[in-house]
Short mmCIF file of C-alpha atoms in Angstrom, two decimals:
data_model
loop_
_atom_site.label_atom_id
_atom_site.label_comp_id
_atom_site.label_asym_id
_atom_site.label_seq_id
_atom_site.Cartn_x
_atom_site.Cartn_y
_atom_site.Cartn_z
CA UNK A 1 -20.95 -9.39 50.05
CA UNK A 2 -17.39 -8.96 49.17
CA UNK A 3 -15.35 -8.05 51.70
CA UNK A 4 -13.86 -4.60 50.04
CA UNK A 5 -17.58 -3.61 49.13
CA UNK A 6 -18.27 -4.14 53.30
CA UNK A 7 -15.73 -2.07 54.11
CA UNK A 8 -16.49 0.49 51.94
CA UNK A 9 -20.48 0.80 52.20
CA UNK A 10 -20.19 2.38 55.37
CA UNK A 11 -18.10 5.06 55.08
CA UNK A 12 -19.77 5.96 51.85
CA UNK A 13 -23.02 5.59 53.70
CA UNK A 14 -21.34 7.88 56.41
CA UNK A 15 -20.09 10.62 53.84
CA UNK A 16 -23.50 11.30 52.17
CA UNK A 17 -25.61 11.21 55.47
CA UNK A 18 -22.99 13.81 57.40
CA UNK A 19 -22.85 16.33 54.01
CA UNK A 20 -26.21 15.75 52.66
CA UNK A 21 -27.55 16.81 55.92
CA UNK A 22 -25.10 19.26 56.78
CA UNK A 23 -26.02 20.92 53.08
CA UNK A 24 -29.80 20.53 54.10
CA UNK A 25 -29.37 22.53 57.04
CA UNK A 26 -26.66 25.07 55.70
CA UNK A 27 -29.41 25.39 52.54
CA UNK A 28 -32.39 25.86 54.54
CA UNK A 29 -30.61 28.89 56.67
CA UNK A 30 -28.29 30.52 54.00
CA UNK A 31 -31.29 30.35 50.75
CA UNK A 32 -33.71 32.55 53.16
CA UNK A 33 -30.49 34.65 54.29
CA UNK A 34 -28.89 34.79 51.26
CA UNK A 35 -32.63 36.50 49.26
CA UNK A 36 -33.36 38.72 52.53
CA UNK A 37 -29.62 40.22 52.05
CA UNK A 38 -29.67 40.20 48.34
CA UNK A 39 -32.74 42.22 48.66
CA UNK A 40 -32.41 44.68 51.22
CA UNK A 41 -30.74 47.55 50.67
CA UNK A 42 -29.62 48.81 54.66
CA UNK A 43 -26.18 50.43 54.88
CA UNK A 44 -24.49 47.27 56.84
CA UNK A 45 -25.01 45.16 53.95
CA UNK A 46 -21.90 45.27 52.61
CA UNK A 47 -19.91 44.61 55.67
CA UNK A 48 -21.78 41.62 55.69
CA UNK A 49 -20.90 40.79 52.44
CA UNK A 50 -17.12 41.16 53.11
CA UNK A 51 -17.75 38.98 56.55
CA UNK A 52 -20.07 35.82 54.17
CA UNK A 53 -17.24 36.01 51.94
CA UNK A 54 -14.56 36.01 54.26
CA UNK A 55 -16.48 33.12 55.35
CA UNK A 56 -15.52 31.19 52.47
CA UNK A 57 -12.08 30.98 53.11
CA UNK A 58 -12.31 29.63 56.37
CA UNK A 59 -9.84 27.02 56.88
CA UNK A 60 -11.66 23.62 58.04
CA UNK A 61 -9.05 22.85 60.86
CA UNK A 62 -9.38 26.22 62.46
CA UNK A 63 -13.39 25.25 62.16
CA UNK A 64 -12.78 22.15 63.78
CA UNK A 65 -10.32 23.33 66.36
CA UNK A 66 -12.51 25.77 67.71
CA UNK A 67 -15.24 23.17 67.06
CA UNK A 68 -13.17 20.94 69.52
CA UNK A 69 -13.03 23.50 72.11
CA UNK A 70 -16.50 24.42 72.53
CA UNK A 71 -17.53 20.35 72.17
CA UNK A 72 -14.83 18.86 74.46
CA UNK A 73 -15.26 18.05 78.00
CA UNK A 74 -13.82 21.55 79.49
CA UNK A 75 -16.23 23.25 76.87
CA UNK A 76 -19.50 25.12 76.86
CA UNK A 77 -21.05 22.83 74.35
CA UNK A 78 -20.07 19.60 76.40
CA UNK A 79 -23.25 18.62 77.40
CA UNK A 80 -24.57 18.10 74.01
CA UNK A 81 -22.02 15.20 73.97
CA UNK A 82 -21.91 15.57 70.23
CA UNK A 83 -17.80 14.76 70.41
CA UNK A 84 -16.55 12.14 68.24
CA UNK A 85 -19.81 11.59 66.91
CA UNK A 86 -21.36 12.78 63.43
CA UNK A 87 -23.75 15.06 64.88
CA UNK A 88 -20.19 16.97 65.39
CA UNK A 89 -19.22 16.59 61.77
CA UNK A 90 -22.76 17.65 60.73
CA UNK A 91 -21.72 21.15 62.75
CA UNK A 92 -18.40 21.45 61.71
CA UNK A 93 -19.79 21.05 58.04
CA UNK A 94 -22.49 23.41 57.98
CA UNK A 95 -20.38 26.15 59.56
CA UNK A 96 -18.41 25.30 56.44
CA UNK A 97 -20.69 25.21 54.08
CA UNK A 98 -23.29 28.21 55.39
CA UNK A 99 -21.20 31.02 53.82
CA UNK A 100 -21.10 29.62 50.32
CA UNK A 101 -24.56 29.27 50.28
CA UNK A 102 -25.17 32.50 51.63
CA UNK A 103 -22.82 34.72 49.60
CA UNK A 104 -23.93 32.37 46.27
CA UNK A 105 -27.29 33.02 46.54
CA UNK A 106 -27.04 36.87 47.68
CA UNK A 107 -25.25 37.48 43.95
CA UNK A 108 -27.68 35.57 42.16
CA UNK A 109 -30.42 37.41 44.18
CA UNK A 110 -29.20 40.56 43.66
CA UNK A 111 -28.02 39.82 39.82
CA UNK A 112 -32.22 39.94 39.40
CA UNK A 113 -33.28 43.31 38.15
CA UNK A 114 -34.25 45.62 40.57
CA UNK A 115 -37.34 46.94 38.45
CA UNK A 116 -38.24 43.24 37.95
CA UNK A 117 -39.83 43.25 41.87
CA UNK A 118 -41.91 46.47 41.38
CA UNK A 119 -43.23 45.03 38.00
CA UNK A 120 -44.11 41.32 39.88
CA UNK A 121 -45.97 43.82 42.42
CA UNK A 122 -47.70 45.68 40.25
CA UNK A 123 -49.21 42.24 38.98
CA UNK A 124 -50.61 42.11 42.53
CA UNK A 125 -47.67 39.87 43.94
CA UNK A 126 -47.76 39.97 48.09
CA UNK A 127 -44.24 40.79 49.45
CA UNK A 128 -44.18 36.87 50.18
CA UNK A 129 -44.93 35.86 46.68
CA UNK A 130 -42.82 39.25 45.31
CA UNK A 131 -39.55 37.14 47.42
CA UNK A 132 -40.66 34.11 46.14
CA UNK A 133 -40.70 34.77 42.22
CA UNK A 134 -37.72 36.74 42.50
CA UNK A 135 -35.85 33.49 44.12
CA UNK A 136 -37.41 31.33 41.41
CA UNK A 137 -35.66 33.26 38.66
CA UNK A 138 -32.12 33.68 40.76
CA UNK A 139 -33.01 30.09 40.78
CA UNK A 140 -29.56 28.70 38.97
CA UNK A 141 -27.36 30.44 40.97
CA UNK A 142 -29.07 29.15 43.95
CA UNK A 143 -28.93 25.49 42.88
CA UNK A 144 -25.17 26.62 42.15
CA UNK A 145 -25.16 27.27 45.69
CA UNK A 146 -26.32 24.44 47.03
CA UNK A 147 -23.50 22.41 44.48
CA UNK A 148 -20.91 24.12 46.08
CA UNK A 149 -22.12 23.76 49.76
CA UNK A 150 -21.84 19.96 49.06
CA UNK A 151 -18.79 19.85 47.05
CA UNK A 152 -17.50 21.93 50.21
CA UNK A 153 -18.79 19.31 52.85
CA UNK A 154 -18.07 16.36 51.24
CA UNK A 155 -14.77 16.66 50.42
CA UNK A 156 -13.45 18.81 53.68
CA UNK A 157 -11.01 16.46 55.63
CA UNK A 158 -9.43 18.73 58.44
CA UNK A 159 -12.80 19.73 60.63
CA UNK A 160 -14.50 16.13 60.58
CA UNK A 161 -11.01 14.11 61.19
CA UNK A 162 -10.80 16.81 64.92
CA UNK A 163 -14.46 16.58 65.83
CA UNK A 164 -14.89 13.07 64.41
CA UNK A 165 -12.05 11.43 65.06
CA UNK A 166 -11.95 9.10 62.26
CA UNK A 167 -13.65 5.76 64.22
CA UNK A 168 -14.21 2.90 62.26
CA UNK A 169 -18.16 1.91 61.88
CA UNK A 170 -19.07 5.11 63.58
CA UNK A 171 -17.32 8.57 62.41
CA UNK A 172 -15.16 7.22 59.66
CA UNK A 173 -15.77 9.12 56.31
CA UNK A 174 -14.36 8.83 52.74
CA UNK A 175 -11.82 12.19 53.29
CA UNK A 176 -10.69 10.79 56.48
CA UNK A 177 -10.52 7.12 55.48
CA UNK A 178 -8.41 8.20 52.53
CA UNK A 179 -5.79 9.94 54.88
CA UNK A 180 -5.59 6.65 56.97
CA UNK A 181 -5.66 4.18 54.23
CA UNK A 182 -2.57 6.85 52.82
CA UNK A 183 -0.61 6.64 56.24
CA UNK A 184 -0.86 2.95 56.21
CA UNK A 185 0.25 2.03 52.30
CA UNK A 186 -2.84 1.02 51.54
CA UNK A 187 -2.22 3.04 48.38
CA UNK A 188 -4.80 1.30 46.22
CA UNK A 189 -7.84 1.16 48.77
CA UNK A 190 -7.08 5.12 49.52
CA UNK A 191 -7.37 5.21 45.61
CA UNK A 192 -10.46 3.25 44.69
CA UNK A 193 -11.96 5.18 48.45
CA UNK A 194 -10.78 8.83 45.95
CA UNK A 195 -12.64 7.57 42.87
CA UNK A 196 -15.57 6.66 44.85
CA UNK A 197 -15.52 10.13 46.00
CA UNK A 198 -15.35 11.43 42.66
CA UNK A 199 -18.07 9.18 41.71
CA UNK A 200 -20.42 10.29 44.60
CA UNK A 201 -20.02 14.10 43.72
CA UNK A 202 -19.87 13.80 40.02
CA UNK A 203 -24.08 12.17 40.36
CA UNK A 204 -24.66 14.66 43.26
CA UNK A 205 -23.69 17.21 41.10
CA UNK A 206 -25.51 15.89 37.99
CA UNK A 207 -28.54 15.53 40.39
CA UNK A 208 -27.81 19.32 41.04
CA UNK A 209 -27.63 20.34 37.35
CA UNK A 210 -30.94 18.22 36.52
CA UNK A 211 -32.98 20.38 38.90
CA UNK A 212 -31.30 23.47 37.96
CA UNK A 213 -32.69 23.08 34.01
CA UNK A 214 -36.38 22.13 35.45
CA UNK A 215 -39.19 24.53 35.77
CA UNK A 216 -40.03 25.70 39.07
CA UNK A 217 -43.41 27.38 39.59
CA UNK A 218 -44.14 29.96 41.36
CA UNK B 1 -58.29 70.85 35.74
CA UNK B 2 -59.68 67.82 36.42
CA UNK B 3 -63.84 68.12 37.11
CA UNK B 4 -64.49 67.15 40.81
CA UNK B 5 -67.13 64.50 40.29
CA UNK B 6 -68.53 61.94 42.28
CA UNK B 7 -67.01 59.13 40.21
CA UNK B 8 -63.95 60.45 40.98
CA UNK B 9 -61.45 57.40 41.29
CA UNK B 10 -58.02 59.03 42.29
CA UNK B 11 -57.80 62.48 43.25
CA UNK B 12 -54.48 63.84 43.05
CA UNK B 13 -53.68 67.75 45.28
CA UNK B 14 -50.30 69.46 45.33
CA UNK B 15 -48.77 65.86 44.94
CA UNK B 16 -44.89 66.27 44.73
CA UNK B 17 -41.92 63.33 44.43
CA UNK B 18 -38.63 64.08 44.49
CA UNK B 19 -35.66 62.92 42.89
CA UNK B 20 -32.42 64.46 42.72
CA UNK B 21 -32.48 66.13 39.14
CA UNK B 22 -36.03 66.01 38.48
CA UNK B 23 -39.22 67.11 40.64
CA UNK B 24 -42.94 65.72 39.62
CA UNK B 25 -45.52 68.24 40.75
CA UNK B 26 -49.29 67.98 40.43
CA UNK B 27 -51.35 70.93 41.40
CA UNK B 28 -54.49 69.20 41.04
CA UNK B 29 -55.58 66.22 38.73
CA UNK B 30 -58.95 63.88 39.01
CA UNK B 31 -59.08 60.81 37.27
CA UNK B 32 -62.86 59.46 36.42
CA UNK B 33 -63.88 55.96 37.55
CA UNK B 34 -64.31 54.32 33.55
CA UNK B 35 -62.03 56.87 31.82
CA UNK B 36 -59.04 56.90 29.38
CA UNK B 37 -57.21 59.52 30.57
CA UNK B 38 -54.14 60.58 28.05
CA UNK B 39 -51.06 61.66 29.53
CA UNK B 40 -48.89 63.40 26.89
CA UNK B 41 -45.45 64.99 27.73
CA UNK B 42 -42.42 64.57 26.06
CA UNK B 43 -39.59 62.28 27.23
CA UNK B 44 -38.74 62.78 31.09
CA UNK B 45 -42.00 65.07 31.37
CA UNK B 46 -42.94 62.79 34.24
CA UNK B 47 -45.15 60.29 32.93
CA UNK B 48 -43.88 57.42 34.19
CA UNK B 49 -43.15 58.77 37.60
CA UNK B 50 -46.72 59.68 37.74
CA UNK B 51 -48.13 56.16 36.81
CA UNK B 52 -45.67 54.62 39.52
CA UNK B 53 -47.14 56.83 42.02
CA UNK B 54 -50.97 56.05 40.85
CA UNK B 55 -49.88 52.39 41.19
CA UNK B 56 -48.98 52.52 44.33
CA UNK B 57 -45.50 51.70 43.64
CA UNK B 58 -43.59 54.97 44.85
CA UNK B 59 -44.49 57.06 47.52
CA UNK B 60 -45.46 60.68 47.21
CA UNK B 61 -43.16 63.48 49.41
CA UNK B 62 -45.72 65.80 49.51
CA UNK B 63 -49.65 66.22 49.56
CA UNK B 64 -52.87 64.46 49.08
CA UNK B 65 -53.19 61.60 46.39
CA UNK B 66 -56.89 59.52 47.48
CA UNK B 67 -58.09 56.74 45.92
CA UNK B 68 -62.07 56.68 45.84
CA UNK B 69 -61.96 59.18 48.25
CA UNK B 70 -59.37 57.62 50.92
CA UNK B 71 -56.43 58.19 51.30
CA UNK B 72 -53.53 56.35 48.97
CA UNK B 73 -50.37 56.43 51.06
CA UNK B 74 -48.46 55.01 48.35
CA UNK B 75 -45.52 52.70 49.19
CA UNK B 76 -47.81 50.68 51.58
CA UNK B 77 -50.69 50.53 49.80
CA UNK B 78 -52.56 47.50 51.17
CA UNK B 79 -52.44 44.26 48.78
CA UNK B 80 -56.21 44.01 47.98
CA UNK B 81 -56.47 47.59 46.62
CA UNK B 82 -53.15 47.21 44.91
CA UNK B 83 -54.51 44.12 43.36
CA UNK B 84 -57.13 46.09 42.01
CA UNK B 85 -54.57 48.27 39.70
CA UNK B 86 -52.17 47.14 37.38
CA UNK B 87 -48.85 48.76 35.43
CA UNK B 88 -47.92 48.18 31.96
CA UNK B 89 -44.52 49.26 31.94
CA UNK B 90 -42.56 50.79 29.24
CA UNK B 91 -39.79 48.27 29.61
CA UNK B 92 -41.66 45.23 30.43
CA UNK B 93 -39.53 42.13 32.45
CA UNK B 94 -41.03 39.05 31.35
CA UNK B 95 -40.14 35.91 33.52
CA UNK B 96 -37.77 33.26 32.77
CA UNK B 97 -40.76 30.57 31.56
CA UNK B 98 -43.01 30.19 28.91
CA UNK B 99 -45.20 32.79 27.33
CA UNK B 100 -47.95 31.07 28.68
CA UNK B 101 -46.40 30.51 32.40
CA UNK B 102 -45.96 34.79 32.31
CA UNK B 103 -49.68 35.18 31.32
CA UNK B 104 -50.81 33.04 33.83
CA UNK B 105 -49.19 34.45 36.30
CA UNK B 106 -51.14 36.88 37.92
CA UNK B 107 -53.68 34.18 38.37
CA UNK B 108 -51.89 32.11 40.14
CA UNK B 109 -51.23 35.17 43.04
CA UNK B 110 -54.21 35.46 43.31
CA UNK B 111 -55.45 31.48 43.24
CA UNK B 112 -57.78 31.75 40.42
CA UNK B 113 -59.70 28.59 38.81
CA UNK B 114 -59.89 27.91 35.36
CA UNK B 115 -56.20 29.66 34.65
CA UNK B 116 -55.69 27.63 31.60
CA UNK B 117 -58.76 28.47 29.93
CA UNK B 118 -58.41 32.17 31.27
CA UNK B 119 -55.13 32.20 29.92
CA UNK B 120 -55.55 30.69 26.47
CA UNK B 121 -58.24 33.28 25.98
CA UNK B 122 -56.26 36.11 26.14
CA UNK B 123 -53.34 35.07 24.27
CA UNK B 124 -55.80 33.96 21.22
CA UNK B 125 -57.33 37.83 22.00
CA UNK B 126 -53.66 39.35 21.53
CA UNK B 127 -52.32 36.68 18.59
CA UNK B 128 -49.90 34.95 20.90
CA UNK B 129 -51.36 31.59 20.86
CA UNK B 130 -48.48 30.23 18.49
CA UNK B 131 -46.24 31.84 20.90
CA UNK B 132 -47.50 30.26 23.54
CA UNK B 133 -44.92 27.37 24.27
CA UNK B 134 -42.02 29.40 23.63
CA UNK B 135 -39.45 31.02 26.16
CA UNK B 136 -40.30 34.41 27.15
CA UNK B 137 -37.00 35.52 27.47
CA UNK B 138 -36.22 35.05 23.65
CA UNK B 139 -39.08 37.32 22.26
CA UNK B 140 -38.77 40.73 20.39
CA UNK B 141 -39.71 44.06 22.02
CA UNK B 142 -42.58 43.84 20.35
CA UNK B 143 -43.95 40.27 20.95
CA UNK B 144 -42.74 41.48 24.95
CA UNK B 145 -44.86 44.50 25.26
CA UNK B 146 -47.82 41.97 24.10
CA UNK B 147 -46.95 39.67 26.67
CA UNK B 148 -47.09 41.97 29.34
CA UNK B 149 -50.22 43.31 28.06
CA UNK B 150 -51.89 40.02 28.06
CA UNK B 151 -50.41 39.19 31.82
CA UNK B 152 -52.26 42.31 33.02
CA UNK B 153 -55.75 42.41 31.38
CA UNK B 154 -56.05 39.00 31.94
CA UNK B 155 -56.21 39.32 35.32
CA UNK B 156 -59.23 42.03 34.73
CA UNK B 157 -57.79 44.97 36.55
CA UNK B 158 -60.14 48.33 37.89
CA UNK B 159 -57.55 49.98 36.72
CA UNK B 160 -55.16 49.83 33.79
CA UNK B 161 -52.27 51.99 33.77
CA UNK B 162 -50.13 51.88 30.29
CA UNK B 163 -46.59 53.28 29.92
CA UNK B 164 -46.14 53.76 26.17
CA UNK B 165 -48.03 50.30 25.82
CA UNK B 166 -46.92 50.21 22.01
CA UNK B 167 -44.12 51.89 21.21
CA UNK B 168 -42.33 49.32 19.83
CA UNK B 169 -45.31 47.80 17.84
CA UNK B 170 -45.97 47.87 14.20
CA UNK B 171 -48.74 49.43 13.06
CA UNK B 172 -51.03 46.38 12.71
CA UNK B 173 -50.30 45.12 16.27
CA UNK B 174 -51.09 49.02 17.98
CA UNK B 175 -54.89 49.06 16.09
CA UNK B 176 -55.40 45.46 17.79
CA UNK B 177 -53.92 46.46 21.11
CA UNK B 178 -56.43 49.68 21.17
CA UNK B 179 -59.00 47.43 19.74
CA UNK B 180 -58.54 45.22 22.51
CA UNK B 181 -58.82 47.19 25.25
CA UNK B 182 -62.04 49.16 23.49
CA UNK B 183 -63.62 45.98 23.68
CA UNK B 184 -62.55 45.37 27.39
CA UNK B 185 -63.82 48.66 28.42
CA UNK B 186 -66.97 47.45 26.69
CA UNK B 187 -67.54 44.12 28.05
CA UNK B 188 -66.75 45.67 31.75
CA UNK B 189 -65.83 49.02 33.85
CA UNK B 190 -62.25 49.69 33.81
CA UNK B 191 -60.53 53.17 34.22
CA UNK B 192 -57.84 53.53 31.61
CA UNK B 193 -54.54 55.73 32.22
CA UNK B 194 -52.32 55.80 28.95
CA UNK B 195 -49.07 57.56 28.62
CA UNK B 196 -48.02 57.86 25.00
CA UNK B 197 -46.03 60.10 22.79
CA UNK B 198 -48.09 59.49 19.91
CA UNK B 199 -51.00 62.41 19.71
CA UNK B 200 -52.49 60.48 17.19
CA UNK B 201 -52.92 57.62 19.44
CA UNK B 202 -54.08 59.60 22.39
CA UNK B 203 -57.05 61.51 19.94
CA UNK B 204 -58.21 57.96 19.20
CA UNK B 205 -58.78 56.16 22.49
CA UNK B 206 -58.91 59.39 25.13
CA UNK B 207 -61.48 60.69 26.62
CA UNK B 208 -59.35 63.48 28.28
CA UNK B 209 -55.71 64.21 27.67
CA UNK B 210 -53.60 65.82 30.49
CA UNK B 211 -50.21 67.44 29.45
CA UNK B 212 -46.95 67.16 31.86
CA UNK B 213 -44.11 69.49 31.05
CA UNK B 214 -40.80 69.35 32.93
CA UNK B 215 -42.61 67.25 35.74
CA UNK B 216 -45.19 69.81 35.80
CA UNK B 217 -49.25 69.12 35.06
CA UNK B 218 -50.07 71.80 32.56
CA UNK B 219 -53.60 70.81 32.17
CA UNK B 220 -56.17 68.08 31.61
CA UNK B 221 -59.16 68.74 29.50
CA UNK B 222 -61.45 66.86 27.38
CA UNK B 223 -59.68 65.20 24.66
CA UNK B 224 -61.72 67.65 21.66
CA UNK B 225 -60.52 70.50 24.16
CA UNK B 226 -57.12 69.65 24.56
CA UNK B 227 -56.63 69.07 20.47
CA UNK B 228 -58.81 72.13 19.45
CA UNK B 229 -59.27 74.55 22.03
CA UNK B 230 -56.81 74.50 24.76
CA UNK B 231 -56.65 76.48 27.77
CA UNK B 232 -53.25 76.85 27.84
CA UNK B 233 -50.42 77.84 25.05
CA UNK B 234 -48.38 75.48 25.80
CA UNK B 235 -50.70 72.49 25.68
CA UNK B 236 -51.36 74.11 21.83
CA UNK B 237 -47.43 74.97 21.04
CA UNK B 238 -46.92 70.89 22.15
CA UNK B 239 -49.98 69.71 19.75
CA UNK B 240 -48.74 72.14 16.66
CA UNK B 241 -45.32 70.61 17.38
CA UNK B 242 -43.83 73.89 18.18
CA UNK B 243 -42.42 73.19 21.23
CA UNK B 244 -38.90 72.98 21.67
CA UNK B 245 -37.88 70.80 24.57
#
């Protein structure tokens, strides 16, 4: 193996495992959030709304700061142990990515016509099956969702580099690599490490896109 | 009024719903198990309100609406008797899918077998085989209102309630749609409830026509009774087309 490719299978390794799985788990709690808000109608839903979106603006390093706290020694979380490991980056990145996949899908969700749910009923649909077709045609918007959760996670730099700490072979990522490989004039390796990046969301995302145009039966 | 009768499927008594310009009222209205019941009005007369409520889709503010005999607390109308009743609505919502996926559909909620075969013999009954591989979202209001037809007889409902079923069909495609669901009543019991504008329409396949005015239920007679002899004025001022609305 050449000795550029060693160096750099890891961290890309790294990269997809910490945001695939942190869009996995922000996916499988913000998709059932994001329909049960887009459907509901109770008078708190739009302070909620303001709160998801607010959400998305959330700076990564105040994430991972407070992150820190709670996973550090002095903290509440410490037993977990999670510091400096990617179970820790997993967190910080689901945090991150949870209100984009909330707020996405609750606008696709609630772009569905409300008459189209009392038609799907009166075609004997249970309230379970009712949900279920009306996700499968906000369906786009919630595979849009999903693209953005993971264009969030993998290319956030700030959380991961405080609750990671950037450790070779162990929490070193492509973000964080980049920032090191920058510091030390590795200019080209920080480069090629940016256009694998690149590379890894532009099939993620064409991944994304493919499922997006298939048919998904109710 | 409606006879009381001992096939009596829904019985409807001082029924009221509530909306905040407009007020359905039904003093008293029976629908017959196996019936095509007519309901004329003119536009905002209450029709569809009415058909929501039968289909347990709406809930009624006030008084007594039974379904064979018990009590239809509409809103939470438990799934197996819901399943039982289906709405044609006026502006049907196909789903994003094929023509064929949207026909199918209500056998897949309920976990039919044979949905294929089910499904390709109702389209050929309704000429939408050739349509069948198409998207449903880029078909005409016409082609639509077939659709949704097809996607609720197919899944043989008790009861059938139509919201102006054809009103954007030609004339060829509303004597098959009638024909069609002649021939369904034939081949099996279902109880029929068909809003339409069109008198014409509602001489030809009712066996009683009921009249709503202003989200009021002026009567419901026998359909020879409503067209010839009715009890009220009204009911004859709307069939001479003298009313003014």
């Amino acid at each position: 193996m050449f000795p550029v490719a060693a160096e750099f299978l890891p961290i890309v390794r790294l990269s997809l495992v910490v945001s695939g799985t942190a869009v996995l788990i922000s996916s499988s709690i913000g998709v059932p959030c994001g329909v049960w808000l887009g459907l509901s109608r109770w008078r708190g839903r739009r302070a909620i709304a303001v709160m998801i979106h607010t959400g998305m603006a959330l700076p990564p390093v105040v994430i991972g700061l407070l992150l820190y706290l709670l996973l550090s020694r002095s903290g509440p979380l410490a037993f977990l142990g999670w510091l400096f490991t990617p179970e820790a980056m997993i967190a910080a990145q689901t945090i991150l990515a949870l209100p984009f996949v909330i707020g996405i899908t609750v606008s696709s969700v609630a772009a569905v016509p409300t008459e189209l749910g009392s038609q799907i009923k009166s075609l004997g649909a249970s309230d379970w099956q009712c949900r279920w077709t009306i996700l499968r045609e906000a369906r786009r918007g919630v595979w849009l969702a999903v693209a953005a959760a993971f264009g969030r996670s993998l290319s956030e730099v700030g959380a991961v580099l405080i609750v990671g700490g950037n450790i070779q072979g162990h929490t070193r990522v492509l973000t964080t690599a980049i920032i090191l490989e920058t510091s030390k004039g590795r200019f080209e390796f920080a480069l090629a490490l940016g256009a694998v990046l690149l590379l890894v969301a532009l099939l993620v995302n064409a991944l994304i896109l493919r499922l997006q145009e298939n048919r998904w039966v109710a | 009024m409606g006879r009381m009768t001992d096939d009596c499927l829904y019985r409807l008594a001082d029924v009221r719903k509530d909306y905040e310009s407009f007020t359905l009222h039904i003093g008293n209205l029976d629908v017959h198990g196996g019936e095509v019941l007519g309901l004329l009005g003119p536009t905002g007369a209450g029709k569809s309100t009415l058909l929501r409520l039968l289909a347990g889709l709406c809930r009624a503010d006030q008084g007594d609406l039974g379904f064979e005999r018990r009590a239809f607390a509409s809103g939470d109308v438990a799934l197996p008797v819901r399943r039982r009743i289906t709405l044609v609505h006026q502006r049907p919502l196909l789903l994003s899918g094929t023509v064929r996926f949207n026909v199918e559909y209500g056998l897949r909620l309920r976990g039919r077998k044979q949905i294929a075969e089910t499904g390709n013999a109702m389209l050929e009954r309704l000429g939408l085989s050739k349509l069948a591989r198409q998207s449903a979202l880029t078909l005409s209001g016409g082609q639509t209102q077939l659709v949704a037809l097809a996607r609720a007889l197919v899944i043989e409902p008790e009861v059938l309630l139509l919201d102006e079923p054809t009103a954007h069909l030609d004339p060829a495609h509303v004597a098959r749609v009638e024909e069609t669901i002649r021939e369904v009543r034939q081949e099996r019991r279902m109880t029929v409830v068909w809003a339409t504008h069109n008198l014409f329409q509602a001489r030809r396949v009712a066996d009683r026509a009921a009249l709503l005015l202003n989200g009021q239920l002026v009567e419901a007679v026998s359909t020879e009774q409503f067209f010839s002899n009715p009890s009220d004025p009204r009911t004859d001022d709307f069939v001479q087309g003298r009313m003014v609305y």
